[in-house]
Each structure stands twice: as C-alpha cells, then as structure tokens.
mmCIF file of C-alpha atoms in Angstrom:
data_model
loop_
_atom_site.group_PDB
_atom_site.id
_atom_site.type_symbol
_atom_site.label_atom_id
_atom_site.label_comp_id
_atom_site.label_asym_id
_atom_site.label_seq_id
_atom_site.Cartn_x
_atom_site.Cartn_y
_atom_site.Cartn_z
ATOM 1 C CA MET A 15 22.424 1.761 -6.575
ATOM 2 C CA LYS A 16 23.002 -1.409 -8.589
ATOM 3 C CA ASN A 17 21.360 -3.469 -5.828
ATOM 4 C CA HIS A 18 18.210 -1.354 -6.057
ATOM 5 C CA ILE A 19 18.065 -1.843 -9.806
ATOM 6 C CA LEU A 20 18.603 -5.599 -9.421
ATOM 7 C CA LEU A 21 15.852 -5.809 -6.800
ATOM 8 C CA GLY A 22 13.513 -3.796 -9.035
ATOM 9 C CA LYS A 23 14.172 -6.129 -11.980
ATOM 10 C CA LEU A 24 13.662 -9.194 -9.786
ATOM 11 C CA LEU A 25 10.350 -7.864 -8.471
ATOM 12 C CA MET A 26 9.194 -6.968 -11.989
ATOM 13 C CA ASN A 27 10.057 -10.483 -13.211
ATOM 14 C CA ALA A 28 8.276 -11.907 -10.160
ATOM 15 C CA PHE A 29 5.222 -9.809 -11.079
ATOM 16 C CA LYS A 30 5.213 -11.318 -14.582
ATOM 17 C CA ILE A 31 5.518 -14.852 -13.218
ATOM 18 C CA LEU A 32 2.742 -14.202 -10.688
ATOM 19 C CA GLY A 33 0.589 -13.088 -13.636
ATOM 20 C CA LYS A 34 1.256 -16.428 -15.340
ATOM 21 C CA ALA A 35 0.349 -18.260 -12.129
ATOM 22 C CA GLN A 36 -2.867 -16.258 -11.860
ATOM 23 C CA ASN A 37 -3.762 -17.101 -15.480
ATOM 24 C CA GLU A 38 -3.245 -20.779 -14.710
ATOM 25 C CA ILE A 39 -5.446 -20.434 -11.620
ATOM 26 C CA GLU A 40 -8.198 -18.950 -13.776
ATOM 27 C CA ASN A 41 -7.864 -21.914 -16.143
ATOM 28 C CA ASP A 42 -7.949 -24.336 -13.199
ATOM 29 C CA LEU A 43 -11.167 -22.758 -11.960
ATOM 30 C CA LYS A 44 -12.781 -23.058 -15.403
ATOM 31 C CA ASN A 45 -12.927 -26.831 -14.895
ATOM 32 C CA PHE A 46 -15.704 -26.462 -12.332
ATOM 33 C CA LYS A 47 -19.355 -26.485 -13.357
ATOM 34 C CA PHE A 48 -20.087 -23.348 -11.346
ATOM 35 C CA THR A 49 -17.435 -21.236 -13.108
ATOM 36 C CA LYS A 50 -19.991 -18.564 -14.020
ATOM 37 C CA GLU A 51 -20.598 -18.008 -10.317
ATOM 38 C CA LEU A 52 -16.912 -17.424 -9.543
ATOM 39 C CA GLU A 53 -15.395 -13.987 -9.401
ATOM 40 C CA ILE A 54 -11.621 -13.670 -9.410
ATOM 41 C CA ASP A 55 -10.046 -10.468 -8.141
ATOM 42 C CA PHE A 56 -6.659 -10.331 -9.827
ATOM 43 C CA LYS A 57 -7.689 -8.941 -13.169
ATOM 44 C CA ASN A 58 -6.112 -5.716 -14.438
ATOM 45 C CA ILE A 59 -3.724 -5.263 -11.532
ATOM 46 C CA ASN A 60 -0.702 -3.147 -12.362
ATOM 47 C CA PHE A 61 2.684 -3.605 -10.715
ATOM 48 C CA LYS A 62 2.079 -0.940 -8.052
ATOM 49 C CA GLU A 63 -1.231 -2.470 -6.913
ATOM 50 C CA SER A 64 0.175 -5.980 -7.068
ATOM 51 C CA PHE A 65 3.166 -4.863 -4.994
ATOM 52 C CA LYS A 66 0.790 -3.599 -2.291
ATOM 53 C CA LYS A 67 -1.419 -6.710 -2.311
ATOM 54 C CA ASN A 68 1.180 -9.386 -2.998
ATOM 55 C CA PHE A 69 4.431 -8.126 -1.491
ATOM 56 C CA PHE A 70 5.397 -11.364 0.258
ATOM 57 C CA THR A 71 4.379 -13.493 -2.727
ATOM 58 C CA LEU A 72 6.513 -11.314 -5.009
ATOM 59 C CA LEU A 73 9.370 -11.481 -2.521
ATOM 60 C CA ILE A 74 9.241 -15.288 -2.374
ATOM 61 C CA ILE A 75 9.068 -15.524 -6.168
ATOM 62 C CA SER A 76 12.039 -13.129 -6.399
ATOM 63 C CA ILE A 77 14.037 -15.330 -4.035
ATOM 64 C CA LEU A 78 13.175 -18.378 -6.149
ATOM 65 C CA LEU A 79 14.232 -16.524 -9.311
ATOM 66 C CA GLU A 80 17.532 -15.509 -7.751
ATOM 67 C CA SER A 81 18.032 -19.128 -6.625
ATOM 68 C CA LYS A 82 17.806 -20.218 -10.282
ATOM 69 C CA VAL A 83 14.699 -22.383 -9.805
ATOM 70 C CA SER A 84 13.058 -23.108 -13.169
ATOM 71 C CA LYS A 85 10.310 -20.684 -14.174
ATOM 72 C CA LYS A 86 7.877 -23.573 -14.662
ATOM 73 C CA HIS A 87 8.346 -24.583 -11.028
ATOM 74 C CA ILE A 88 8.142 -20.970 -9.855
ATOM 75 C CA VAL A 89 4.767 -20.603 -11.602
ATOM 76 C CA SER A 90 3.614 -23.717 -9.728
ATOM 77 C CA TYR A 91 4.884 -22.273 -6.447
ATOM 78 C CA GLY A 92 3.049 -19.025 -7.242
ATOM 79 C CA LYS A 93 -0.176 -20.974 -7.680
ATOM 80 C CA ILE A 94 0.371 -22.857 -4.418
ATOM 81 C CA ILE A 95 1.073 -19.629 -2.518
ATOM 82 C CA THR A 96 -2.069 -18.013 -3.964
ATOM 83 C CA TYR A 97 -4.241 -21.038 -3.095
ATOM 84 C CA LEU A 98 -2.808 -21.165 0.434
ATOM 85 C CA ARG A 99 -3.427 -17.439 0.897
ATOM 86 C CA GLN A 100 -7.042 -17.912 -0.172
ATOM 87 C CA ILE A 101 -7.506 -20.896 2.154
ATOM 88 C CA VAL A 102 -6.198 -18.873 5.104
ATOM 89 C CA THR A 103 -8.298 -15.844 4.112
ATOM 90 C CA SER A 104 -11.439 -17.970 3.701
ATOM 91 C CA THR A 105 -10.880 -19.538 7.122
ATOM 92 C CA ASP A 106 -10.517 -16.084 8.653
ATOM 93 C CA ASN A 107 -13.629 -14.957 6.758
ATOM 94 C CA ILE A 108 -15.634 -17.807 8.304
ATOM 95 C CA ILE A 109 -14.525 -16.743 11.786
ATOM 96 C CA ASP A 110 -15.193 -13.032 11.142
ATOM 97 C CA ASN A 111 -18.230 -13.455 8.835
ATOM 98 C CA GLU A 112 -16.521 -11.496 6.030
ATOM 99 C CA ASP A 113 -15.962 -11.703 2.289
ATOM 100 C CA LYS A 114 -12.322 -10.883 1.551
ATOM 101 C CA GLY A 115 -9.749 -12.494 -0.680
ATOM 102 C CA LEU A 116 -9.109 -13.156 -4.334
ATOM 103 C CA ILE A 117 -11.802 -15.672 -5.246
ATOM 104 C CA PHE A 118 -15.504 -15.191 -4.569
ATOM 105 C CA ILE A 119 -18.774 -16.998 -5.300
ATOM 106 C CA LYS A 120 -21.190 -14.336 -6.526
ATOM 107 C CA ASN A 121 -24.692 -15.551 -5.748
ATOM 108 C CA LEU A 122 -24.270 -17.195 -2.353
ATOM 109 C CA LYS A 123 -25.619 -14.955 0.369
ATOM 110 C CA ASN A 124 -24.348 -17.114 3.232
ATOM 111 C CA LYS A 125 -20.713 -16.079 3.751
ATOM 112 C CA THR A 126 -19.852 -19.213 5.731
ATOM 113 C CA VAL A 127 -21.035 -21.513 2.942
ATOM 114 C CA SER A 128 -19.349 -19.383 0.284
ATOM 115 C CA ASN A 129 -16.022 -19.275 2.118
ATOM 116 C CA SER A 130 -16.194 -22.998 2.894
ATOM 117 C CA LEU A 131 -16.718 -23.830 -0.785
ATOM 118 C CA ILE A 132 -13.902 -21.509 -1.851
ATOM 119 C CA MET A 133 -11.598 -23.011 0.761
ATOM 120 C CA LEU A 134 -12.402 -26.585 -0.322
ATOM 121 C CA THR A 135 -12.011 -25.686 -4.001
ATOM 122 C CA CYS A 136 -8.575 -24.160 -3.389
ATOM 123 C CA GLN A 137 -7.583 -27.125 -1.274
ATOM 124 C CA ASN A 138 -8.619 -29.470 -4.082
ATOM 125 C CA LEU A 139 -6.580 -27.532 -6.638
#
C-alpha cells in the first residue's frame, strides 16, 4: 500500500513539474513573431487528463525525481521530452496528412507546411 501512495505522490509531483515545463514552453514560443498564430494544447489539463496524454513523460519525470535530479534540470528535461514528442508527431502528421499534437499554427491550411514549421520551431528550441 505504501508503494502505491509513493507512486501517486511521485506522479503528482511529476505533473506539477510538467506544468512548469509547459509554462516555459509557452514563454519560449512567445519569442516568435507569429505567436498570435500559435495554438498550444496543454492549457487547463487536470491530472487525470494529463495522465492519459502524458503517461510516459510523467513516468520519466517521476524516475528523475526519485533519482534526486535537481528540479531545474527536470523541468529542462520535461521541455526536451515535449519538444521531441511534437517533432515526432509533426513528422507523422506530414506522412499521414493530419493535424495532431500539442502545438498548432491556426491559419495555415496546408498541413504539410504547418507541421514542417512546427517541427522546425521545436527543433530550434
């Protein structure tokens, strides 16, 4: 029973750190001139929804927490994981002509161009 409680606490702390990473990502994206065209899809996510969408990210952050890595570095790792996930998703979107992921460009109708720009932006960050 104690292990379940410990895991729950770790995941909840990971959720909070992921939130900090996501806030930093939003700030990173504000540096671009086309910020008004960007839509970011991790606003108002509660723990349950985040657990469904970000299970492996939360698990990795939990492992880092348990390994006593500094929270500042864990936030950076959270950002890297999120950017990598978006790069992979954007690449898949180009292949499948879709619009999935966490970061979107609102007014571009061409999904290939939109996903390419998102991918390059995340790579740059």
